[in-house]
Coordinates of C-alpha atoms and ligand atoms in Angstrom, one line a residue:
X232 CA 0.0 0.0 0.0
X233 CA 3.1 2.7 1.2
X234 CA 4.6 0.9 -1.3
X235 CA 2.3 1.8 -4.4
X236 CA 0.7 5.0 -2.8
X237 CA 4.5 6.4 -3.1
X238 CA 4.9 4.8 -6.5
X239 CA 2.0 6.8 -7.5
X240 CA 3.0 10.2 -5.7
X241 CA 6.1 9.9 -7.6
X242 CA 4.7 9.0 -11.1
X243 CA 2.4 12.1 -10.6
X244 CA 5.8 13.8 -9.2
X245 CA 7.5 13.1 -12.9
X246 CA 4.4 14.0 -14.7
X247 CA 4.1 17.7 -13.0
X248 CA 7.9 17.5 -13.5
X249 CA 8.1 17.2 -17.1
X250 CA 5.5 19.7 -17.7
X251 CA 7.2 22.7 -16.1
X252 CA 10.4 21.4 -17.5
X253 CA 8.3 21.5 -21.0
X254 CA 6.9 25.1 -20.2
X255 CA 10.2 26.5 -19.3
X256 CA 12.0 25.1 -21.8
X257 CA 9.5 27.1 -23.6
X258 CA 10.4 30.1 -21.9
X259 CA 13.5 29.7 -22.7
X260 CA 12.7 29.3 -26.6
X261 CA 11.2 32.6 -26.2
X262 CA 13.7 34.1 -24.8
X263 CA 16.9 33.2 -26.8
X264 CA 14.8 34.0 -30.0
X265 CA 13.8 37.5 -28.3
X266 CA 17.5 37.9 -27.9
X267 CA 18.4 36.9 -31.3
X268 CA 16.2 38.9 -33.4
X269 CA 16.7 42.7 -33.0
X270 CA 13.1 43.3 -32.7
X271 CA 11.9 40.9 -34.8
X272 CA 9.5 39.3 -31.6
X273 CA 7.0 41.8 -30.1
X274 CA 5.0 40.3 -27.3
X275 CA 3.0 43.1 -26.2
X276 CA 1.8 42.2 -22.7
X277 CA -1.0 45.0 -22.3
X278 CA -3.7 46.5 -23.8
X279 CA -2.4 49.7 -22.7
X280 CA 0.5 49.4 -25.1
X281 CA -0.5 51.3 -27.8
X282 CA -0.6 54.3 -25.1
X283 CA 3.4 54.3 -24.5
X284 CA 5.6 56.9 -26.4
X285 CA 7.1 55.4 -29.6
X286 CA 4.2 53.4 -31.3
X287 CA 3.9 49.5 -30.9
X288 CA 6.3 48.7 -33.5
X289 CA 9.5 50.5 -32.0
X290 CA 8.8 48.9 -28.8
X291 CA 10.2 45.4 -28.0
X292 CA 8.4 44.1 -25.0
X293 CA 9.9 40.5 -23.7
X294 CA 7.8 38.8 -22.0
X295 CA 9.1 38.2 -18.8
X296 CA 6.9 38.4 -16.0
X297 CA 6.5 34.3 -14.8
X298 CA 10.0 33.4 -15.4
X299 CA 11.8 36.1 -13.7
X300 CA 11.9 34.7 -10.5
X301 CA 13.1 30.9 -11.2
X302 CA 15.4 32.7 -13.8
X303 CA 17.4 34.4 -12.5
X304 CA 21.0 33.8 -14.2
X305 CA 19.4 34.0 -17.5
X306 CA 20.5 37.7 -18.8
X307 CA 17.4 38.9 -20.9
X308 CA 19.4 41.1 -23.4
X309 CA 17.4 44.3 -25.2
X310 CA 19.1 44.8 -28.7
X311 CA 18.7 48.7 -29.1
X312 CA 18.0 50.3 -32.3
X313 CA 18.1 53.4 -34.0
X314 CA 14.1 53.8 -32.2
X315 CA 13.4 54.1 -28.4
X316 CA 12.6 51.4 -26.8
X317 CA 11.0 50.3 -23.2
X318 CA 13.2 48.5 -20.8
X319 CA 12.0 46.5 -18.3
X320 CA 14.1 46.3 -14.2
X321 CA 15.6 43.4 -15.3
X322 CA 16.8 43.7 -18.9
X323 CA 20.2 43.8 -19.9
X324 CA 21.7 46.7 -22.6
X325 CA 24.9 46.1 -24.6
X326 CA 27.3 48.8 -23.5
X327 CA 27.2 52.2 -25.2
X328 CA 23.6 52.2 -25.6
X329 CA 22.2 55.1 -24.4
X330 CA 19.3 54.9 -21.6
X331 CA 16.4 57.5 -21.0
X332 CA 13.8 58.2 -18.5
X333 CA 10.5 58.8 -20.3
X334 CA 9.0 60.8 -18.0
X335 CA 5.5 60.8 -19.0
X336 CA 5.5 57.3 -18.7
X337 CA 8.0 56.7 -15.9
X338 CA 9.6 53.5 -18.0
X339 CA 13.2 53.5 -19.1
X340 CA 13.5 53.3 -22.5
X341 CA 16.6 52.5 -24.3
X342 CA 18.3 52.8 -28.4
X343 CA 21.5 52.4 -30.0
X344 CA 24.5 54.9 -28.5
X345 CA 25.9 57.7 -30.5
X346 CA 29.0 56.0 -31.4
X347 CA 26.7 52.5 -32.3
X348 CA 24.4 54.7 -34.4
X349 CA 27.7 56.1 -36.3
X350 CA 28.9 52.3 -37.1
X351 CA 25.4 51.0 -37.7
X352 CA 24.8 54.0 -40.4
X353 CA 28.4 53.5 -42.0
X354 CA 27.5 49.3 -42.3
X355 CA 30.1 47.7 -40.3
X356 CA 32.2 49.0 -42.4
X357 CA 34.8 49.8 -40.0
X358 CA 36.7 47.3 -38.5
X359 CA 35.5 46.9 -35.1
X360 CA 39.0 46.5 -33.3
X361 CA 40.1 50.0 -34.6
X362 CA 36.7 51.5 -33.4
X363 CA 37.5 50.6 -30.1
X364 CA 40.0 52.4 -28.1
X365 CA 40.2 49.5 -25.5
X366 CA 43.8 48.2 -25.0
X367 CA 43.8 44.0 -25.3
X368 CA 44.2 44.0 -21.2
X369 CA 41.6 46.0 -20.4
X370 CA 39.4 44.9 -22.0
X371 CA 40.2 41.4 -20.8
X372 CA 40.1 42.9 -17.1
X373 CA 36.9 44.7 -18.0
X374 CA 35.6 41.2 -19.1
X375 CA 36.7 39.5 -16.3
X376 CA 35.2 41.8 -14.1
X377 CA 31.5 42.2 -15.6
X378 CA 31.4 38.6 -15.6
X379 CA 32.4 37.9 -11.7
X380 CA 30.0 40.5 -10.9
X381 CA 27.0 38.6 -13.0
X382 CA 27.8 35.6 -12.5
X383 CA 29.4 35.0 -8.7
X384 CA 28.6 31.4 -8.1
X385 CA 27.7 29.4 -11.5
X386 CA 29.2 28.6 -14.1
X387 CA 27.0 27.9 -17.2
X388 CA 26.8 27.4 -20.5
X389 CA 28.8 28.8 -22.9
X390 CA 26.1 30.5 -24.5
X391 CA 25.2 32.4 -21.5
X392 CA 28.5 33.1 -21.0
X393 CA 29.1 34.7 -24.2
X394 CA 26.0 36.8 -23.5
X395 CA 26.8 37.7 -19.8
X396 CA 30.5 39.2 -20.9
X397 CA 29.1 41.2 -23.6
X398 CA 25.7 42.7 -21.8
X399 CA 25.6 44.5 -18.5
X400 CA 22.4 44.7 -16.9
X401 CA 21.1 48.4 -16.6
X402 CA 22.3 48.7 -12.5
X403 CA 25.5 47.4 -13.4
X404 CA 26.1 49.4 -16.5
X405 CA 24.7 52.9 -14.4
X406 CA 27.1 51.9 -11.5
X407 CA 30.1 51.4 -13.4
X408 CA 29.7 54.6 -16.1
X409 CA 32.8 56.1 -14.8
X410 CA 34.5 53.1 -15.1
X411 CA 33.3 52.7 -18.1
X412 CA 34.2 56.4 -19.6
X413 CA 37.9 56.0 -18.2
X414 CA 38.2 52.8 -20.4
X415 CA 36.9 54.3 -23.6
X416 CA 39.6 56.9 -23.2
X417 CA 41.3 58.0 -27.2
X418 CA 44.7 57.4 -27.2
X419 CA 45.0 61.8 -27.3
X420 CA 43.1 61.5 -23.7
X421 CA 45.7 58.9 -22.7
X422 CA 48.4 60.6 -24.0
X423 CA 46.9 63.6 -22.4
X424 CA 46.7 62.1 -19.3
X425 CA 50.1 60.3 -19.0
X426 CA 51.9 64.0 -19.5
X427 CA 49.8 65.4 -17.1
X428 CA 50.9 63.0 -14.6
X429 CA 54.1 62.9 -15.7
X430 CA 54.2 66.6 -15.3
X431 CA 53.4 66.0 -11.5
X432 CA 56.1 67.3 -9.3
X433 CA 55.8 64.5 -6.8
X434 CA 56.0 61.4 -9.8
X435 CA 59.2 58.9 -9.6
X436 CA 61.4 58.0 -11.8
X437 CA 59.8 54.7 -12.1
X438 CA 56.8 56.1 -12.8
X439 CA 58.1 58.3 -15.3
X440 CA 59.7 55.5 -16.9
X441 CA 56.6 53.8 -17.4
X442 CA 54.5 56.6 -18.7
X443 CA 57.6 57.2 -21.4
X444 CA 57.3 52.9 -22.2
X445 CA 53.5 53.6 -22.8
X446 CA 54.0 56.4 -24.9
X447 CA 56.6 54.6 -26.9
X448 CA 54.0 52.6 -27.7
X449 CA 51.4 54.9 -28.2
X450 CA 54.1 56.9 -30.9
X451 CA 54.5 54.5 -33.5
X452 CA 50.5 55.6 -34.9
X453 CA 51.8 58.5 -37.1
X454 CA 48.8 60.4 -35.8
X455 CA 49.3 59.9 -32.1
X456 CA 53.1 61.3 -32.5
X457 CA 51.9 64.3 -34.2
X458 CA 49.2 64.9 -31.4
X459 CA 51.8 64.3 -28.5
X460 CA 54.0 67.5 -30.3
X461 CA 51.0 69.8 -30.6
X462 CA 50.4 68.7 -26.6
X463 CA 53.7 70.3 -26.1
X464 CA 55.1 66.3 -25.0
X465 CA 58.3 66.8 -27.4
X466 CA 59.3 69.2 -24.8
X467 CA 59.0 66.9 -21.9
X468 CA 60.9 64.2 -24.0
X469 CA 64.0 66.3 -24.5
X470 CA 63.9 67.4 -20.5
X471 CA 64.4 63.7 -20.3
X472 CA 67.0 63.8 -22.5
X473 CA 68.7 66.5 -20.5
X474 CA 67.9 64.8 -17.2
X475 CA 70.8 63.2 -14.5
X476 CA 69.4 59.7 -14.7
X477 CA 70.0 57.6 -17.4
X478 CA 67.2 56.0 -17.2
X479 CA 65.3 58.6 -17.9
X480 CA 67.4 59.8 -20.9
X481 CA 67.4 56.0 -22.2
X482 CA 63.3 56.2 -22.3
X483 CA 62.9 59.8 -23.1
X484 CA 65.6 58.6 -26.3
X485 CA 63.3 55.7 -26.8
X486 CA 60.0 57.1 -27.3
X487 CA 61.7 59.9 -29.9
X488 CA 63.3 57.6 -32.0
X489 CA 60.2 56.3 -32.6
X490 CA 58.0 59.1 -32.5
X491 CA 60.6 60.5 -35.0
X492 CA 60.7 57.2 -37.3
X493 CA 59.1 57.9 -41.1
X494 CA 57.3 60.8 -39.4
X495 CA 58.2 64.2 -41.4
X496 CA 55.9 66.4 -39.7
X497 CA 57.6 65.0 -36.2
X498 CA 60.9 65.5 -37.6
X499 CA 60.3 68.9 -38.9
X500 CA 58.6 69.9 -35.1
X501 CA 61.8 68.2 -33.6
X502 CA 64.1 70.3 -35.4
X503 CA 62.4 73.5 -34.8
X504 CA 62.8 72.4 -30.7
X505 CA 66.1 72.1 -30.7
X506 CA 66.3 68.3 -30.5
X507 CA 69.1 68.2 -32.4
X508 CA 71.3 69.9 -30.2
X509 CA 69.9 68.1 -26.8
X510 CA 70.5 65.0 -29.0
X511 CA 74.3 65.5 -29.9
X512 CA 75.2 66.6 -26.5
X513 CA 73.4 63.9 -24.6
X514 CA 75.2 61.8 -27.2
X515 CA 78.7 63.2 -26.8
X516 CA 77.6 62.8 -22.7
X517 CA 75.7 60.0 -22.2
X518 CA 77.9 57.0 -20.2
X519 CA 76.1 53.8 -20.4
X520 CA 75.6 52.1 -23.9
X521 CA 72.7 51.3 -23.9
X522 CA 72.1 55.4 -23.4
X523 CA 73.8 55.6 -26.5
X524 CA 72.5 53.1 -28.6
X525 CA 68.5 54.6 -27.9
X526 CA 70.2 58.4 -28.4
X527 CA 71.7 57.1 -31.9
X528 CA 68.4 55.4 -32.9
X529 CA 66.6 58.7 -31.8
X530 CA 69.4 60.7 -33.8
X531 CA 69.4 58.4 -37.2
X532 CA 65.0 58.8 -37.0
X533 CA 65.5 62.7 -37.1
X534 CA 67.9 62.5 -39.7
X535 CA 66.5 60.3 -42.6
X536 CA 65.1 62.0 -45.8
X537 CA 65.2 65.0 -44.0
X538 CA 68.5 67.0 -45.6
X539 CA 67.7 70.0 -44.0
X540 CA 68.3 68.3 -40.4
X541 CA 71.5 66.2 -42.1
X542 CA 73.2 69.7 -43.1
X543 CA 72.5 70.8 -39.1
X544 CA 73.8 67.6 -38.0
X545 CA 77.2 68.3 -40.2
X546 CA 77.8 71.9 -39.2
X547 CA 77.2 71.2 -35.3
X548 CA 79.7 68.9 -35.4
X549 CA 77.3 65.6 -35.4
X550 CA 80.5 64.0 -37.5
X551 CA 82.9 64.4 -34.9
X552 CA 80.4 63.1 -32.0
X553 CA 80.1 59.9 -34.2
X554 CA 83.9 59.3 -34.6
X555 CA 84.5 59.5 -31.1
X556 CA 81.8 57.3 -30.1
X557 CA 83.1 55.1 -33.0
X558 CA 86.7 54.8 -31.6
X559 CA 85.8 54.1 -28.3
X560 CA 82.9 51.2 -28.7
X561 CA 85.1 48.2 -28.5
X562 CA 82.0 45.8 -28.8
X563 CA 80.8 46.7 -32.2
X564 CA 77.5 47.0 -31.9
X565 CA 77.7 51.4 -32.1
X566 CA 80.3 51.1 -34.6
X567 CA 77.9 48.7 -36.9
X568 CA 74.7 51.8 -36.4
X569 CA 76.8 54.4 -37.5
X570 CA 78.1 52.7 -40.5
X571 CA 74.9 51.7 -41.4
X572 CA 73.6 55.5 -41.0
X573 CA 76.1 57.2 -42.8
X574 CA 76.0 54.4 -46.0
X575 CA 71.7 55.2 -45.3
X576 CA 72.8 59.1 -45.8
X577 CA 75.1 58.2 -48.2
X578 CA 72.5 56.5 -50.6
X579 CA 69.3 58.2 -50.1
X580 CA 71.2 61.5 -51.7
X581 CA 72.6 59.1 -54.3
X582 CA 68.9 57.6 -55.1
X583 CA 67.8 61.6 -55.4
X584 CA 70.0 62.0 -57.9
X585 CA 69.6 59.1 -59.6
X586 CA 65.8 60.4 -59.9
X587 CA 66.5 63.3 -61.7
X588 CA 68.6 61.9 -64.3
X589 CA 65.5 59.8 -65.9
X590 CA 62.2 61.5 -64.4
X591 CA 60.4 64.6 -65.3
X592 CA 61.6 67.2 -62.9
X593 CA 58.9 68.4 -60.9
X594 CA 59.2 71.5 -58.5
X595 CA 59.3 69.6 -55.4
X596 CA 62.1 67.2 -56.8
X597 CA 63.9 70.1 -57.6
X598 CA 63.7 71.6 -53.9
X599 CA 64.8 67.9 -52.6
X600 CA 68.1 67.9 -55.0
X601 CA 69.0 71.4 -54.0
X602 CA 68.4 70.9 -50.2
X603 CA 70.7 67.3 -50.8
X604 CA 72.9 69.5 -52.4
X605 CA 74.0 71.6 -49.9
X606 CA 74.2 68.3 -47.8
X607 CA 78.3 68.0 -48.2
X608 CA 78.2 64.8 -46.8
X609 CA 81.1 62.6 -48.5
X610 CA 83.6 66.0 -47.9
X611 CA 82.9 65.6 -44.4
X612 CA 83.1 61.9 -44.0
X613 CA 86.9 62.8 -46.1
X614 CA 87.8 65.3 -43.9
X615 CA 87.1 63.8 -40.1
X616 CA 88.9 60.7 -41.0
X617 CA 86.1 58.1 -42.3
X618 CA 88.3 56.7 -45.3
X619 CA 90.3 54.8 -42.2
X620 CA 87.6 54.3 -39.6
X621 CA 85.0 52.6 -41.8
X622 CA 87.6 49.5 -42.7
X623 CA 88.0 48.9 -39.2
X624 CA 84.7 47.3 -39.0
X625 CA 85.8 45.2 -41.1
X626 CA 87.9 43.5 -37.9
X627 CA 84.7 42.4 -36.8
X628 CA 83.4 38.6 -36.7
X629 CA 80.2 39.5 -37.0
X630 CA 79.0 38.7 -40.8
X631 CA 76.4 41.6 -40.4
X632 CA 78.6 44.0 -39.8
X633 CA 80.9 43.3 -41.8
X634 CA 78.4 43.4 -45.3
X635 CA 77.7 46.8 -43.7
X636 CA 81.1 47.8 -43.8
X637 CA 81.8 47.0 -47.2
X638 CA 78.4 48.9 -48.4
X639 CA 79.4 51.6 -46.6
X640 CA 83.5 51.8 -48.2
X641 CA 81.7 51.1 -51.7
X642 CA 79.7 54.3 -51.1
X643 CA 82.4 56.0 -49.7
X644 CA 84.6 55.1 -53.0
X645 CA 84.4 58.3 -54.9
X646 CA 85.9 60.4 -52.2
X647 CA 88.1 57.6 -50.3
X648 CA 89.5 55.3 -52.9
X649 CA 93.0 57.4 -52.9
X650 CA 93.3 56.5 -49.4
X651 CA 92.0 52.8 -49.9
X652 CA 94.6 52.0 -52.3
X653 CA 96.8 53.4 -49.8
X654 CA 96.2 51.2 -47.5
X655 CA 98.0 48.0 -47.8
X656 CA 95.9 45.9 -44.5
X657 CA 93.1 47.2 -46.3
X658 CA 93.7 45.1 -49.4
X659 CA 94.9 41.9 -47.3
X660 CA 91.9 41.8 -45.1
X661 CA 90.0 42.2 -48.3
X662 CA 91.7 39.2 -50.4
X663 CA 91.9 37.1 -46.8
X664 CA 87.9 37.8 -46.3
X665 CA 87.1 36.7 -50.3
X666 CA 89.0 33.6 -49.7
X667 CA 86.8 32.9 -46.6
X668 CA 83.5 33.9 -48.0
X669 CA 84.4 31.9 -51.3
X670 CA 84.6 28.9 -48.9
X671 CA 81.3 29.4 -47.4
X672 CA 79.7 30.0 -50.8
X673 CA 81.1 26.7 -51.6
X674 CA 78.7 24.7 -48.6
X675 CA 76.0 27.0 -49.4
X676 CA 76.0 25.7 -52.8
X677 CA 76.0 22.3 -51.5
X678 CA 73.3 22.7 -49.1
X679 CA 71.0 23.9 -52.7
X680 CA 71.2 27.7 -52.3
X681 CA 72.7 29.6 -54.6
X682 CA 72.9 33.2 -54.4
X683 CA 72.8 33.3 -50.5
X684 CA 73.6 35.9 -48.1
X685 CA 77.6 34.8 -48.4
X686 CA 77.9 34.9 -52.2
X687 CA 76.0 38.4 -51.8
X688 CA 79.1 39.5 -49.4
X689 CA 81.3 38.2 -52.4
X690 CA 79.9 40.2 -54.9
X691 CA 80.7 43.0 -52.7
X692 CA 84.5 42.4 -51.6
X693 CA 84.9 41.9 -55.3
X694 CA 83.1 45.2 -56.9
X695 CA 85.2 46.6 -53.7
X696 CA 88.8 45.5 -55.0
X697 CA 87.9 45.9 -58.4
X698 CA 87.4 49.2 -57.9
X699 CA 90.5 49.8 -55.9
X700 CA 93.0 48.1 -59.3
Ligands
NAG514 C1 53.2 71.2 -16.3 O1 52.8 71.7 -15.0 C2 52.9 73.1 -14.8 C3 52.5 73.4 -13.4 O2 53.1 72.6 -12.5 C4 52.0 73.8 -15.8 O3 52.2 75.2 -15.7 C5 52.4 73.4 -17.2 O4 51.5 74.0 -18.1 C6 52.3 71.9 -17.3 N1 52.7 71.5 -18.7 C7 52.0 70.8 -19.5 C8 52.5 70.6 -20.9 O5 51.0 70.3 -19.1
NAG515 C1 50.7 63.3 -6.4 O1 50.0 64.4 -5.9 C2 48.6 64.4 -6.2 C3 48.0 65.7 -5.6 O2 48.9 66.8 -5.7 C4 47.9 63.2 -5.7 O3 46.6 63.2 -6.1 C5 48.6 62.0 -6.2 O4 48.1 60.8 -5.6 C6 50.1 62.0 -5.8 N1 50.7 60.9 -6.4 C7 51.6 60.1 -5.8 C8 52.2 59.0 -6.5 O5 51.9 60.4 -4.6
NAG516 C1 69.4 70.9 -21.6 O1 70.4 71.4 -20.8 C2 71.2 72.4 -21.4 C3 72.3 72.8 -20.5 O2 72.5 72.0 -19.5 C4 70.2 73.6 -21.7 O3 70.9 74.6 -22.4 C5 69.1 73.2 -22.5 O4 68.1 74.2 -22.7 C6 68.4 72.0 -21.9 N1 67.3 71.6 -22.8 C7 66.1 71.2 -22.4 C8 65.2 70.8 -23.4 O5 65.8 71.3 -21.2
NAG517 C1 93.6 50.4 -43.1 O1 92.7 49.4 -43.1 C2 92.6 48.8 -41.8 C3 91.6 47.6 -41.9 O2 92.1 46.7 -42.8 C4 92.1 49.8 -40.8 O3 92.0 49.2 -39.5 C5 93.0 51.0 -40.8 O4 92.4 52.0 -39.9 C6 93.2 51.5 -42.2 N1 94.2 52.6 -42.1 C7 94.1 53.7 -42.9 C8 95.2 54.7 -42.6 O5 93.3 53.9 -43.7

């Protein structure tokens, strides 16, 4: 009798059961479909309806009322439009949306955000990463945040989860709106921001350093360099320059060099501040190499394709700062940079040239090859000793810098060659390097490549020596 009575009670149990289960999983039909199509579903759930601002057809009602309660980790998400739309207490907005009191009818009502309606109107044509001015952490932080808050205890499916970390509900999203402006912020509000603080008397050289690493990174958009000048930040950078701690003239270098780096306009403010000067002294100055090795980076940014800067840099002496620096760097790696940048000098008023012996000459050519003119580069390089200092790089083991060694004497030819065929070592440690590099040509050649990065150093020792007959 207990034993069938309770067989019973549970049979009825499992019938009850499985028609809730049935009803919410019909709930939940609704509801993911509600979330799915913008507007698309439009339960309205009073006969008063048609009395609410907006008309019936700009409103999207989900139904929501029963399943509320039981519920409760299931985000209902609102997808605004371009229209107004009622919110219930409980819906869910994607962020940016813009929210509203309607005040005759005391409901919240919500539509698509300024910025959303922009990208809506202009069809996605953007990309959506470069829309957004959230760095990759933050937004991960941001993330991780929203969803801890949601979603303390459970974890559930991924579904939800996807829809929890991109929708806030309303509370949440009205709590956090500071939060939320600060990490929208344009890269001119952080650069903005970062001088500001590091304009604060009571910031550390730590701190410094770090806002200088973050604006390094910031530099490399062409625009964001150009905005950090007109913010008056190039002055900053070169007090850094100036400053006692070489840490501070290491980053400040740092974030020039790259501000500086295929940047004319940059360049041309740079100049007219007086960065070349702060740049040569710190460079003539500066004690630890890696000091040096940022200032000469910094220095060789400022300097290419602009010859207006490379005939500054010859008459203030920049020459001499690099032959000193030259002799005394025993490891190379200084010695290599300034070879390379002078045979980059070298080359780019060569390629001018070049230019204007088989182009139409247009009026801004023309201004280029007279300002290149009045560049006397290879007199200079003669006169402070290069002819001899270039072919001591050759001394090096290093492969690299030895190919830029021999670019950098075949450039130098026309003005040097006198002093090359002087030079007796010259010619040995030319004939002694072809007879290595022919080796390693040889196991190229073995190992299938032909014309490899030795048989290219080949061709150079030889168009070298030929020249030097
Ligand atoms: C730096 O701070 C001083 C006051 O401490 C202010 O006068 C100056 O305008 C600030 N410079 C910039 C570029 O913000
Ligand atoms: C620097 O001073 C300002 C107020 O002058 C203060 O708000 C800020 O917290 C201080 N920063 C540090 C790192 O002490
Ligand atoms: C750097 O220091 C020198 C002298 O110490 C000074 O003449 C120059 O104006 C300073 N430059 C900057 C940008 O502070
Ligand atoms: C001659 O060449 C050697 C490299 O082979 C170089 O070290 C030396 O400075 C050169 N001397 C002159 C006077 O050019």
């Amino acid at each position: 009798m207990r034993f069938i009575s309770s067989q019973f009670g549970g049979a009825s149990f499992s019938c009850l059961t499985l028609f809730v289960l049935l009803l919410l999983h019909f709930c939940h039909i609704v509801s993911i479909v509600g979330q799915k199509s913008d507007g698309a579903l439009t339960v309205v759930e009073n006969p008063d309806g048609g009395e609410r601002v907006g008309g019936a057809e700009e409103e999207v009602t989900v139904d929501d009322d029963d399943d509320d309660d039981d519920d409760e980790g299931d985000l209902e998400v609102v997808q605004p439009t371009e229209q107004w739309q009622t919110l219930k207490p409980s819906h869910a907005v994607p962020a940016g949306s813009r929210v509203r009191l309607n005040l005759q009818t005391g409901e919240r009502e919500v539509r698509l955000g300024d910025e959303q309606l922009k990208y809506w109107t202009q069809e996605h044509r953007e990309k959506e990463e470069t829309q957004s001015s959230f760095s990759p952490d933050e937004l991960k932080r941001a993330m991780k945040k929203i969803k801890e808050d949601l979603n303390p205890a459970s974890k559930d499916t991924q579904r939800q989860d996807s829809v929890e970390s991109k929708y806030r509900p309303l509370e949440e999203l009205k709590r956090d709106m500071a939060q939320l402006d600060l990490l929208v912020e344009t890269d001119v509000q952080i650069m903005r921001r970062l001088l500001d603080q590091f304009n604060s008397s009571n910031s550390t050289t730590e701190q410094k350093m770090s806002i200088l690493l973050e604006l390094e990174y910031l530099v490399h958009q062409v625009d964001n360099a150009q905005s950090l000048c007109s913010m008056g930040g190039l002055q900053f950078i070169l007090e850094g320059l100036n400053s006692s701690d070489f840490r501070l003239q290491e980053s400040s270098a740092f974030v020039l060099g790259s501000a500086l780096a295929s940047n004319p306009v940059v360049q041309v403010k740079a100049v007219e501040s007086g960065a070349l000067q702060t740049l040569l002294t710190t460079l003539a100055t500066a004690q630890p190499l890696r000091v040096k090795k940022k200032v000469l980076f910094a220095v060789a940014s400022l300097l290419r394709h602009f010859p207006y800067a490379q005939r500054h840099f010859l008459s203030h002496g920049g020459l001499q700062v690099l032959s000193d620096l030259f002799r005394e760097d025993r490891g190379g790696i200084l010695r290599k940079r300034i070879v390379t940048m002078l045979y980059d000098m070298i080359s780019e008023k060569e390629l001018i040239s070049q230019v204007g012996l088989d182009s139409v000459l247009d009026a801004a050519h023309q201004e280029r090859v007279r300002q290149y003119s009045k560049v006397s580069l290879q007199g200079e390089l003669f006169e402070k000793g290069w002819c001899s200092l270039v072919p001591q790089l050759l001394e090096s083991t290093e492969h690299d810098y030895r190919e830029k060694a021999l670019r950098a004497l075949l450039a130098m030819a026309p003005v040097c060659l006198d002093q090359y065929r002087s030079n007796g070592s010259l010619l040995d440690s030319l004939l002694s390097l072809r007879d290595q590099y022919q080796e390693m040509v040889q196991s190229e050649i073995t190992l299938g490549e032909e014309n490899g990065y030795f048989a290219e150093i080949v061709q150079l020792i030889d168009a070298l020596h030929v020249k030097m007959k």
